[in-house]
Coordinates of C-alpha atoms in Angstrom, one line a residue:
X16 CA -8.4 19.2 3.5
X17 CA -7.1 22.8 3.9
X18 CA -3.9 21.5 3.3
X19 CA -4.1 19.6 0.6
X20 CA -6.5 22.3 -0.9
X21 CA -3.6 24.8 -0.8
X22 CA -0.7 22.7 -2.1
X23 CA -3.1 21.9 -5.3
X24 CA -3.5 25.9 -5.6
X25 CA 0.2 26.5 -5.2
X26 CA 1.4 23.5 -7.7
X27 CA -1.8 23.8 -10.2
X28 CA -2.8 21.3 -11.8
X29 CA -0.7 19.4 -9.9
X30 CA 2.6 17.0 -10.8
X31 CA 2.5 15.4 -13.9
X32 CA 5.1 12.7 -15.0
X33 CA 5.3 10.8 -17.5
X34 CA 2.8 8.4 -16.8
X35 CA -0.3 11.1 -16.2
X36 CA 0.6 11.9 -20.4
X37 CA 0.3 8.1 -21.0
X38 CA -3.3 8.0 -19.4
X39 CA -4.6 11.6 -20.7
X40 CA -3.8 10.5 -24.3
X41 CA -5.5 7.6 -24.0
X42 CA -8.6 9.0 -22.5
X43 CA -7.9 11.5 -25.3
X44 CA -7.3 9.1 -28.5
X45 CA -9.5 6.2 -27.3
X46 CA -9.2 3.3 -28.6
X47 CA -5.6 4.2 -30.3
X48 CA -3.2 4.6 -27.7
X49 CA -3.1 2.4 -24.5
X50 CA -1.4 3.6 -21.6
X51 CA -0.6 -0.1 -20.0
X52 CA -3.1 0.9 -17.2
X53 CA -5.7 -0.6 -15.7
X54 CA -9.6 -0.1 -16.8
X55 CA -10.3 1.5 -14.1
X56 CA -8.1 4.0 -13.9
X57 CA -9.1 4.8 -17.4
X58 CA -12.2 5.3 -16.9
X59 CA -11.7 7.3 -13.9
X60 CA -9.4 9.8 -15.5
X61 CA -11.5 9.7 -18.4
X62 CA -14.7 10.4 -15.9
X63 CA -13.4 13.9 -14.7
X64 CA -10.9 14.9 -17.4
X65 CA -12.5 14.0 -20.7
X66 CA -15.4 16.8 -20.3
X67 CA -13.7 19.3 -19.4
X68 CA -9.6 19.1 -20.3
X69 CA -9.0 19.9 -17.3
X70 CA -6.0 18.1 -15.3
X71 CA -6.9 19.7 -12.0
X72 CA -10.3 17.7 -12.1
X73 CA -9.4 14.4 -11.9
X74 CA -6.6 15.8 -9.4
X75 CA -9.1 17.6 -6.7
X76 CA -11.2 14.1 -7.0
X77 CA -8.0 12.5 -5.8
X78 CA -6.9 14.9 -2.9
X79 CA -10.9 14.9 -1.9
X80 CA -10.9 10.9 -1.6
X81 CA -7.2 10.9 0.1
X82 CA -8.9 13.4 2.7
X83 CA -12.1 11.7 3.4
X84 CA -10.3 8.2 3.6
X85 CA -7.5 10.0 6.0
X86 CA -10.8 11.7 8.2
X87 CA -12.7 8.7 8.7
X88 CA -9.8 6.7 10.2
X89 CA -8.3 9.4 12.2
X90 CA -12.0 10.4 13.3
X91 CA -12.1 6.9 14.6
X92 CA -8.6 6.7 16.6
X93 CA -10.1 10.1 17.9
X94 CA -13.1 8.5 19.2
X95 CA -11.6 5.3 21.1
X96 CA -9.2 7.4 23.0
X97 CA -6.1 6.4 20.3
X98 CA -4.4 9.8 20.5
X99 CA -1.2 8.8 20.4
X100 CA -1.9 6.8 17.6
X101 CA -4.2 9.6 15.9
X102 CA -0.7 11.9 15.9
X103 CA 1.4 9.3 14.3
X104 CA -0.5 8.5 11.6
X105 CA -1.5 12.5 11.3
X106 CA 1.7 13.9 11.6
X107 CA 3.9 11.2 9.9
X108 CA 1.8 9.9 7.0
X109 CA -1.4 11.9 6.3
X110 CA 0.2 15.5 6.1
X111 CA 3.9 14.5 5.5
X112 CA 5.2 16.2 2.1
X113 CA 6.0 13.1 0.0
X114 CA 2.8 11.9 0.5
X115 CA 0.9 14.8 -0.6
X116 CA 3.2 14.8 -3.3
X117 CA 2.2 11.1 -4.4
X118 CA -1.4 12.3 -3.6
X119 CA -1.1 15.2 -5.7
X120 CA 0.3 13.5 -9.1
X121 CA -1.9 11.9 -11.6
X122 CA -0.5 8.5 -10.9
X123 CA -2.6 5.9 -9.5
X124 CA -0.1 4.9 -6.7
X125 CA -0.9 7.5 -4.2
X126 CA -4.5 7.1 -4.3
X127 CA -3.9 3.1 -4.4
X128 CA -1.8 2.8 -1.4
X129 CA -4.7 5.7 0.5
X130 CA -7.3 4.0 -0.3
X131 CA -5.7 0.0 0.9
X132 CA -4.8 1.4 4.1
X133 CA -8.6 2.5 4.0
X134 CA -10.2 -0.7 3.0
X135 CA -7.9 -3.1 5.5
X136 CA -8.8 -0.4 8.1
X137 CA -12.5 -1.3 7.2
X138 CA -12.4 -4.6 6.5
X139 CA -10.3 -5.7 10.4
X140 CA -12.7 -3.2 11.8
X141 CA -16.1 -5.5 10.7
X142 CA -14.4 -8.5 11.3
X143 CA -13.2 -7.6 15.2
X144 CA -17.0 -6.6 15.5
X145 CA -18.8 -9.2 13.4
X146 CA -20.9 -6.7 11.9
X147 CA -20.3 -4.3 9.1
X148 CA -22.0 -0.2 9.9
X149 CA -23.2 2.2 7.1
X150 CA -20.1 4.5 7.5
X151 CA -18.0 1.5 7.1
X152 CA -20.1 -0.1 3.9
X153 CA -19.8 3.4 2.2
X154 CA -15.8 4.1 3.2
X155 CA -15.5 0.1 1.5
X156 CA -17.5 1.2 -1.6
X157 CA -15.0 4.4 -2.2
X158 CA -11.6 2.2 -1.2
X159 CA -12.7 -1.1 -3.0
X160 CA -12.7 0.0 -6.5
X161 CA -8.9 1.8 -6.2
X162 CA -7.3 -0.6 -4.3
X163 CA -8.7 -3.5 -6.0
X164 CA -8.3 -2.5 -9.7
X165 CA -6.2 1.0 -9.8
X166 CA -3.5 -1.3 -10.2
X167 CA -3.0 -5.1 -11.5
X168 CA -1.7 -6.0 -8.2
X169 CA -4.4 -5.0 -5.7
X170 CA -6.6 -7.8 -7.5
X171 CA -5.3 -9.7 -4.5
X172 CA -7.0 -7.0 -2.2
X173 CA -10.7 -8.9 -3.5
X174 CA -9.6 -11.8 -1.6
X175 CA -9.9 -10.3 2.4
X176 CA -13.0 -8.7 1.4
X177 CA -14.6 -12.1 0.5
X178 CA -13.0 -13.4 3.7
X179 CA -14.9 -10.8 5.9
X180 CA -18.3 -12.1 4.6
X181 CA -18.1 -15.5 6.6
X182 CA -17.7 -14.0 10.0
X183 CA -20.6 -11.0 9.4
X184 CA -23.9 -11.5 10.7
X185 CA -26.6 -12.6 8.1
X186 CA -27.9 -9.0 7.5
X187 CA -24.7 -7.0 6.7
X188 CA -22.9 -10.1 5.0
X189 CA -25.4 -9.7 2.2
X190 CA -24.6 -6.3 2.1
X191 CA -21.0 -6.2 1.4
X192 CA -21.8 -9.3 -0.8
X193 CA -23.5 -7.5 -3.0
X194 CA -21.2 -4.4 -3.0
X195 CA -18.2 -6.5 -3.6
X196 CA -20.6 -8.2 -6.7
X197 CA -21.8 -4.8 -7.9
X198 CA -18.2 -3.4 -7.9
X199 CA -16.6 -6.7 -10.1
X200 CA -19.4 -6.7 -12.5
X201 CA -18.7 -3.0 -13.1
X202 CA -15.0 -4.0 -13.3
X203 CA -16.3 -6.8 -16.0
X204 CA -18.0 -4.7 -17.9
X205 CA -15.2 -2.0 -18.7
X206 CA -13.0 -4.6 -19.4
X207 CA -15.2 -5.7 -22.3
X208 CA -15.9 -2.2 -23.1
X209 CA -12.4 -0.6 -23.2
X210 CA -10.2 -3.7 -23.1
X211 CA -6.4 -3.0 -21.4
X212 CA -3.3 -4.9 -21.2
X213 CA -1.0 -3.8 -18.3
X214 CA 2.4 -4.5 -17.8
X215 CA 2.9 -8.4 -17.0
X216 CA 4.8 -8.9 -13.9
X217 CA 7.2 -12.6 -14.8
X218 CA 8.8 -11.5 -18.1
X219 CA 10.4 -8.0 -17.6
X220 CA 11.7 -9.6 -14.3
X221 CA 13.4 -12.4 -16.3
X222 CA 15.0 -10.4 -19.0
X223 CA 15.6 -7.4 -16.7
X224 CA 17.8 -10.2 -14.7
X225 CA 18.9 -11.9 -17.6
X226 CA 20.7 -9.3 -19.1
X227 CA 22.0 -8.9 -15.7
X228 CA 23.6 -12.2 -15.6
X229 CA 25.2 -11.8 -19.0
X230 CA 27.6 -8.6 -17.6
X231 CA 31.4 -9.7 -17.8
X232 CA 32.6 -10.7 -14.5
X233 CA 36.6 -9.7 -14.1
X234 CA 37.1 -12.9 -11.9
X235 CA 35.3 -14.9 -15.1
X236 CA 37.6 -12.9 -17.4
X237 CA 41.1 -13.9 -15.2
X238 CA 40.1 -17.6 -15.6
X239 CA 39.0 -17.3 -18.9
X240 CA 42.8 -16.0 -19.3
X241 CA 44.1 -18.9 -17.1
X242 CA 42.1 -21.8 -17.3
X243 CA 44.7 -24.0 -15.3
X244 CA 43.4 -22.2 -12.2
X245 CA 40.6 -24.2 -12.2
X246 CA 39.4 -28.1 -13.2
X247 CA 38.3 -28.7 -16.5
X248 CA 34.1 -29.1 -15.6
X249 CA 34.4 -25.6 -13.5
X250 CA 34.2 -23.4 -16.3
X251 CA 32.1 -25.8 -18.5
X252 CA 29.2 -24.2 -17.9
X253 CA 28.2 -21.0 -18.9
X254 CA 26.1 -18.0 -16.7
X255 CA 23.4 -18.1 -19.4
X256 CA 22.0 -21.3 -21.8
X257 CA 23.3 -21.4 -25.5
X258 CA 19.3 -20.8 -26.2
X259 CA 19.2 -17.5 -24.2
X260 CA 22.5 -16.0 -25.6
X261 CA 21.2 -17.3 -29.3
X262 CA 17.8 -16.2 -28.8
X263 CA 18.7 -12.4 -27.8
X264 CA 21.9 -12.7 -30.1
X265 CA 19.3 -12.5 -32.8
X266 CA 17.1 -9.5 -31.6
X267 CA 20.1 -7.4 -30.2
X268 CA 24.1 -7.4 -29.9
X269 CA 25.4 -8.5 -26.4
X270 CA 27.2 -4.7 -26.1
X271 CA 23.8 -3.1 -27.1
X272 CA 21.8 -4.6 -24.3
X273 CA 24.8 -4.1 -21.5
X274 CA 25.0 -0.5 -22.6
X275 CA 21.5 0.0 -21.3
X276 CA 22.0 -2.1 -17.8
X277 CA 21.2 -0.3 -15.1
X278 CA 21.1 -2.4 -11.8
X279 CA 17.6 -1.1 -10.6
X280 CA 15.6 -0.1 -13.5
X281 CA 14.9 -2.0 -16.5
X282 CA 13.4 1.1 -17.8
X283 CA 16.4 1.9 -19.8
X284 CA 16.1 -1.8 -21.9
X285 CA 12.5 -0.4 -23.0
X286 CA 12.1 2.9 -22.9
X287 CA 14.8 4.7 -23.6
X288 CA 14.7 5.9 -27.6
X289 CA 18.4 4.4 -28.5
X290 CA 18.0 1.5 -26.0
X291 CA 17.2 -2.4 -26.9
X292 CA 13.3 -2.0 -26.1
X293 CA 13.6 -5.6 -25.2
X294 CA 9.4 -5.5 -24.7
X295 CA 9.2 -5.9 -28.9
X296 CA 10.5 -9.4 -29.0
X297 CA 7.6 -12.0 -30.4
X298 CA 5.6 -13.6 -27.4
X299 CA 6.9 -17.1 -28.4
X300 CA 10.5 -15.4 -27.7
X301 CA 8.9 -14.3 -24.5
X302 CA 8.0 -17.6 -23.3
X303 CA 11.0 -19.1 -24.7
X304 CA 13.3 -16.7 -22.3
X305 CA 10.9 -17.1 -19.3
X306 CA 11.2 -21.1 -19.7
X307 CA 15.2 -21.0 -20.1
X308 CA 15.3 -18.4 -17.0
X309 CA 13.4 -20.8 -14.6
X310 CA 15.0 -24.0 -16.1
X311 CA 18.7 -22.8 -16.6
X312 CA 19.8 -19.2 -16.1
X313 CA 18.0 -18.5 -12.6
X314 CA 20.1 -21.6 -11.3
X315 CA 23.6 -20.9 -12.4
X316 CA 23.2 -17.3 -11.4
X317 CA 21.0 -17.6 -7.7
X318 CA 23.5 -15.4 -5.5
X319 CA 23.2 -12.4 -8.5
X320 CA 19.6 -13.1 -8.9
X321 CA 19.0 -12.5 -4.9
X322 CA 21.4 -9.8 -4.5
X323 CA 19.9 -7.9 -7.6
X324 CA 16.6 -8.3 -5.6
X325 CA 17.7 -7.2 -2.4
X326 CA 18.8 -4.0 -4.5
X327 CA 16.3 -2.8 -6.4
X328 CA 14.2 -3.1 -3.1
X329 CA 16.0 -1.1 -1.0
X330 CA 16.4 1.2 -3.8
X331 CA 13.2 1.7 -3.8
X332 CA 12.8 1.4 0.2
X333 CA 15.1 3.9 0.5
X334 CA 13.8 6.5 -2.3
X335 CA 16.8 6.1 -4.2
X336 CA 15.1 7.1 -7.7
X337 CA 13.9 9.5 -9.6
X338 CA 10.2 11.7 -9.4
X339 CA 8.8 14.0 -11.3
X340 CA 9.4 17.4 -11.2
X341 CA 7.5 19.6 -9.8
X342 CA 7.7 22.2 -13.3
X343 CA 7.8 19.3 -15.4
X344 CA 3.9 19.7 -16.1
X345 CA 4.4 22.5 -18.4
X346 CA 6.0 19.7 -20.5
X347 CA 3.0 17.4 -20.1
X348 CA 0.4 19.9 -20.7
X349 CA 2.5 20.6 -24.4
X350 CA 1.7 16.9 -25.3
X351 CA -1.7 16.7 -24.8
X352 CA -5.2 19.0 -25.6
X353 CA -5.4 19.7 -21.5
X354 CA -7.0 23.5 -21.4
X355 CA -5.3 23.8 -17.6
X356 CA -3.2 26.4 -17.0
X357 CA 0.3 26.2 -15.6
X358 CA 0.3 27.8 -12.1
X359 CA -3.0 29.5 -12.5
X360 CA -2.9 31.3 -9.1
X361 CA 0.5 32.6 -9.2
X362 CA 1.1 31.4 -4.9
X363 CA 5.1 31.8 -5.6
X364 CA 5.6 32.4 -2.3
X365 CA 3.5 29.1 -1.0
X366 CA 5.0 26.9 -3.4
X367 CA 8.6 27.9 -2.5
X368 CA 7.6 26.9 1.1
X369 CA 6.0 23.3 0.2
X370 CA 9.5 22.9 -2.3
X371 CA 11.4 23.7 0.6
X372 CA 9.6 21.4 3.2
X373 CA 9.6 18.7 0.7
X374 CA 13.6 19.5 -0.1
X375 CA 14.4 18.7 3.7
X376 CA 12.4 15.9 3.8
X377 CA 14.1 14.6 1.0
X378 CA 16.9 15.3 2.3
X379 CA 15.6 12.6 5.6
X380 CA 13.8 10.1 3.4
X381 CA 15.9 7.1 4.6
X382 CA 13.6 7.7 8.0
X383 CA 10.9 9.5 7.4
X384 CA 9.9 8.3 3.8
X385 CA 10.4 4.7 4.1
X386 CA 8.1 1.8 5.0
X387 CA 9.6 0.3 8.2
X388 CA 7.1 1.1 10.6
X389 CA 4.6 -0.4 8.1
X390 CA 6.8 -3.7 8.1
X391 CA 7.3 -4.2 11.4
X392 CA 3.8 -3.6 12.3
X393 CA 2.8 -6.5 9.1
X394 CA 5.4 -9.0 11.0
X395 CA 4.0 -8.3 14.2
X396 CA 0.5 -8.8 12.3
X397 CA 1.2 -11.9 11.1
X398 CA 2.8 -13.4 14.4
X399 CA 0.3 -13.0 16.4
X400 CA -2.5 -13.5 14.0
X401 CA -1.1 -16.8 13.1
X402 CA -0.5 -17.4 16.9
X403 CA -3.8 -16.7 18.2
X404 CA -5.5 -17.4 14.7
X405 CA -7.2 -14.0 14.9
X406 CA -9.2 -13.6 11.6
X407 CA -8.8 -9.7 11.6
X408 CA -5.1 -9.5 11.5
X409 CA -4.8 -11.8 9.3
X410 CA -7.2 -10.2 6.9
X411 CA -5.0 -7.2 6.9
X412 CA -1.7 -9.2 7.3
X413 CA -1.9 -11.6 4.7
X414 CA -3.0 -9.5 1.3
X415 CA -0.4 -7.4 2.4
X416 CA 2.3 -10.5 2.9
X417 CA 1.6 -11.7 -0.9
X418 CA 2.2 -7.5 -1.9
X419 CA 5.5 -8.0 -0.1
X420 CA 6.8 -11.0 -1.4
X421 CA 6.0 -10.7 -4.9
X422 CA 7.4 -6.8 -4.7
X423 CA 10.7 -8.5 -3.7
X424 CA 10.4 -11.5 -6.0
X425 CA 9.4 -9.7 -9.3
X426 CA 9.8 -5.9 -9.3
X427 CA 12.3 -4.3 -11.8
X428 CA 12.7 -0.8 -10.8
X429 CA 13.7 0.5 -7.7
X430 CA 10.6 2.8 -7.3
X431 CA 9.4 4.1 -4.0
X432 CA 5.6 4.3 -5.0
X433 CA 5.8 0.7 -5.6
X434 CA 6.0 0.5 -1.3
X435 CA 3.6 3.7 -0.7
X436 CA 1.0 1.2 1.0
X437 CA 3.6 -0.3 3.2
X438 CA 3.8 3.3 4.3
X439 CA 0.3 4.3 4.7
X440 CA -0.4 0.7 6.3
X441 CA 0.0 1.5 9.6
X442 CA -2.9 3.1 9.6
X443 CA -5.0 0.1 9.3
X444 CA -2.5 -2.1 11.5
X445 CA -1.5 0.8 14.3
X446 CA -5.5 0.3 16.1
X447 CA -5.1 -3.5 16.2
X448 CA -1.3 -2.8 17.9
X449 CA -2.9 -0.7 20.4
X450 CA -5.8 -2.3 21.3
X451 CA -3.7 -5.7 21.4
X452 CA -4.8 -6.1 25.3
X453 CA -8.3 -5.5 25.0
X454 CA -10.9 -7.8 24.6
X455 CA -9.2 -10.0 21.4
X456 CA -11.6 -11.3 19.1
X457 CA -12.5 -14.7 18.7
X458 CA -10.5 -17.1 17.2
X459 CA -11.3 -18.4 13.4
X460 CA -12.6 -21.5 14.9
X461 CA -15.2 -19.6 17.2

């Protein structure tokens, strides 16, 4: 805590990127600007910031919640003897730089990936022991509502948290029950209040990977140039259907969209102010490009289509992008009616230090920042959970299994917060790994 108390203090209010401008102005223009985040991060930001204009509110909450999620598990590991287990997840994931970093920006991914780490923790701990304790019921009421709905994707993260009720005794079962009821009706009820529409997850894939497949090919160019080369029906068919080439041929040249390629961000088609912003085309474009991509384009191009995946996941695996600045809040702060003040305790000294520590372990992130451990450990998980049929791992496993896959399957920018919680996850998975040769739990069928 003294820790992440300090680097706040030395980097006041905190990072800020551009998605912490997206949220304040919405908390700040209501109901006319939309940020593309979820509800509940909304209203959380809009809990602590709204009052007071204050960025390093919402940002203490988040370092405070980080902390006491990090506590209670290590406490644990202390307590059962796991102290080679308490250093590794001390030394290499609760105090290394990147992830106070991520912890200290007003993005929901930090906090997310803390507080799913937390919540499997809690979640494999009740269902080893059949029974769910008061410091366990309160730690699932503060991780439930963040890694459930601080993103779309952690929806999936409701699912093991149902699955734990039907091995709890009778008492606690009704307990979490009505936790996990209290905490969706809340969810419910924003929704109708403050209604949000996140990103979707299928169609920037499919356009992000169609305009991939449209790129000239030289090899494709040489036949084109020498069609003897090949038989007739070779070159007959085309990379991409007549539909798709019409269809975007009427929202945007060809050149225009390959000029803002990039082969692991599709940022550039949207977002950038001379770019396609491919996001504006008419939903009954949308669905038309989605249907020719799964029917036609995905087919003729499945070797670019996996090795564009296997990119943009190690570009994010490997911290291969871009992150905020750590001066680029004075920007942020300009756009919006924040009353925070830039570096408000003047620790020049301190922040060189953190910049430098966080420098060199830049400088190492292809080991130290990225998720291996946290994958091996979720294949070991789900060997020997599906093996033995051990309900705990598999409660932790599987959610995480589904994050994995559709990570791979549908991501379209080769961002390292997208794998923070395969990070952080061996927190919740590095107890069951050492504790594999005690008394195993029962078996599902038990």
């Amino acid at each position: 805590m003294a820790l992440y108390g300090t680097w706040l203090m030395a980097f006041w209010p905190g990072i800020l990127g551009e998605d912490s401008v997206s949220i304040l102005l919405e908390v700040e223009r209501g109901g006319d600007f939309r940020s593309g985040k979820t509800v509940f991060w909304y209203y959380f930001v809009r809990l602590f910031y709204e009052g007071t204009r204050r960025v390093e509110v919402p940002m203490a909450v988040l370092l405070c919640l980080c902390a006491l999620i990090f506590a209670r598990m290590l406490a644990w590991y202390w307590r059962q003897g796991l102290k080679k287990s308490f250093a590794v997840a001390l030394v290499l994931v609760c105090v290394a730089p990147h992830m106070v970093y991520f912890m200290g920006t007003l993005y929901p991914d930090g906090i997310f990936a803390v507080a799913v780490s937390g919540l499997l923790f809690e979640l494999w701990l009740a269902a080893r022991q059949r029974t769910i304790g008061v410091a366990s019921l309160a730690m699932v009421a503060v991780t439930l509502p963040f890694a459930a709905f601080a993103r779309p994707n952690g929806i999936v993260f409701l699912v093991p948290a149902v699955a734990v009720l039907l091995v709890l005794d009778r008492r606690t079962r009704w307990r979490l029950a009505a936790l996990i009821g209290t905490v969706c009706v809340a969810m419910f009820a924003g929704h109708q209040l403050h209604p949000s529409r996140t990103q979707e997850a299928v169609y920037p894939m499919v356009v992000f990977e169609t305009v991939n497949f449209m790129k000239p090919r030289a090899m494709n160019q040489l036949w084109d140039q020498y069609p003897h080369m090949n038989d007739p029906w070779v070159l007959a068919t085309p990379k991409v259907s007549p539909a798709t080439t019409e269809l975007l041929g009427r929202y945007r040249q060809r050149s225009h969209l390959l000029a803002y390629t990039d082969p692991a961000y599709w940022d550039m088609l949207v977002f950038h102010p001379e770019g396609p912003h491919v996001e504006g085309l008419p939903q009954a474009d949308q669905k038309t490009l989605v249907h020719e991509f799964f029917r036609y384009n995905l087919w003729q191009n499945l070797p670019d289509f996996l090795g564009s995946r296997v990119n943009v996941f190690l570009a994010a695996a490997l911290a291969q992008g871009g992150f905020p600045a750590v001066t680029y809040s004075t920007y942020v702060l300009s756009r919006t009616q924040a009353e925070s003040v830039f570096r408000q305790f003047d620790l020049r000294g301190v922040e060189r230090r953190f910049v430098a520590l966080q420098k060199a372990s830049h400088a190492w992130r292809w080991l130290l920042w990225t998720p291996w451990l946290g994958l091996l450990l979720l294949a070991w998980a789900l060997r020997r959970g599906s093996a033995r049929r051990e309900l705990p791992l598999l409660i932790v496993a599987l959610p995480m299994a589904v994050q994995l896959a559709a990570i791979f399957l549908l991501s379209t920018a080769g961002e390292y917060r997208y794998l923070l919680p395969f990070f952080t996850l061996p927190l919740a998975l590095l107890p069951a790994f050492a504790l594999r040769h005690s008394a195993p739990a029962r078996p599902v069928s038990a």
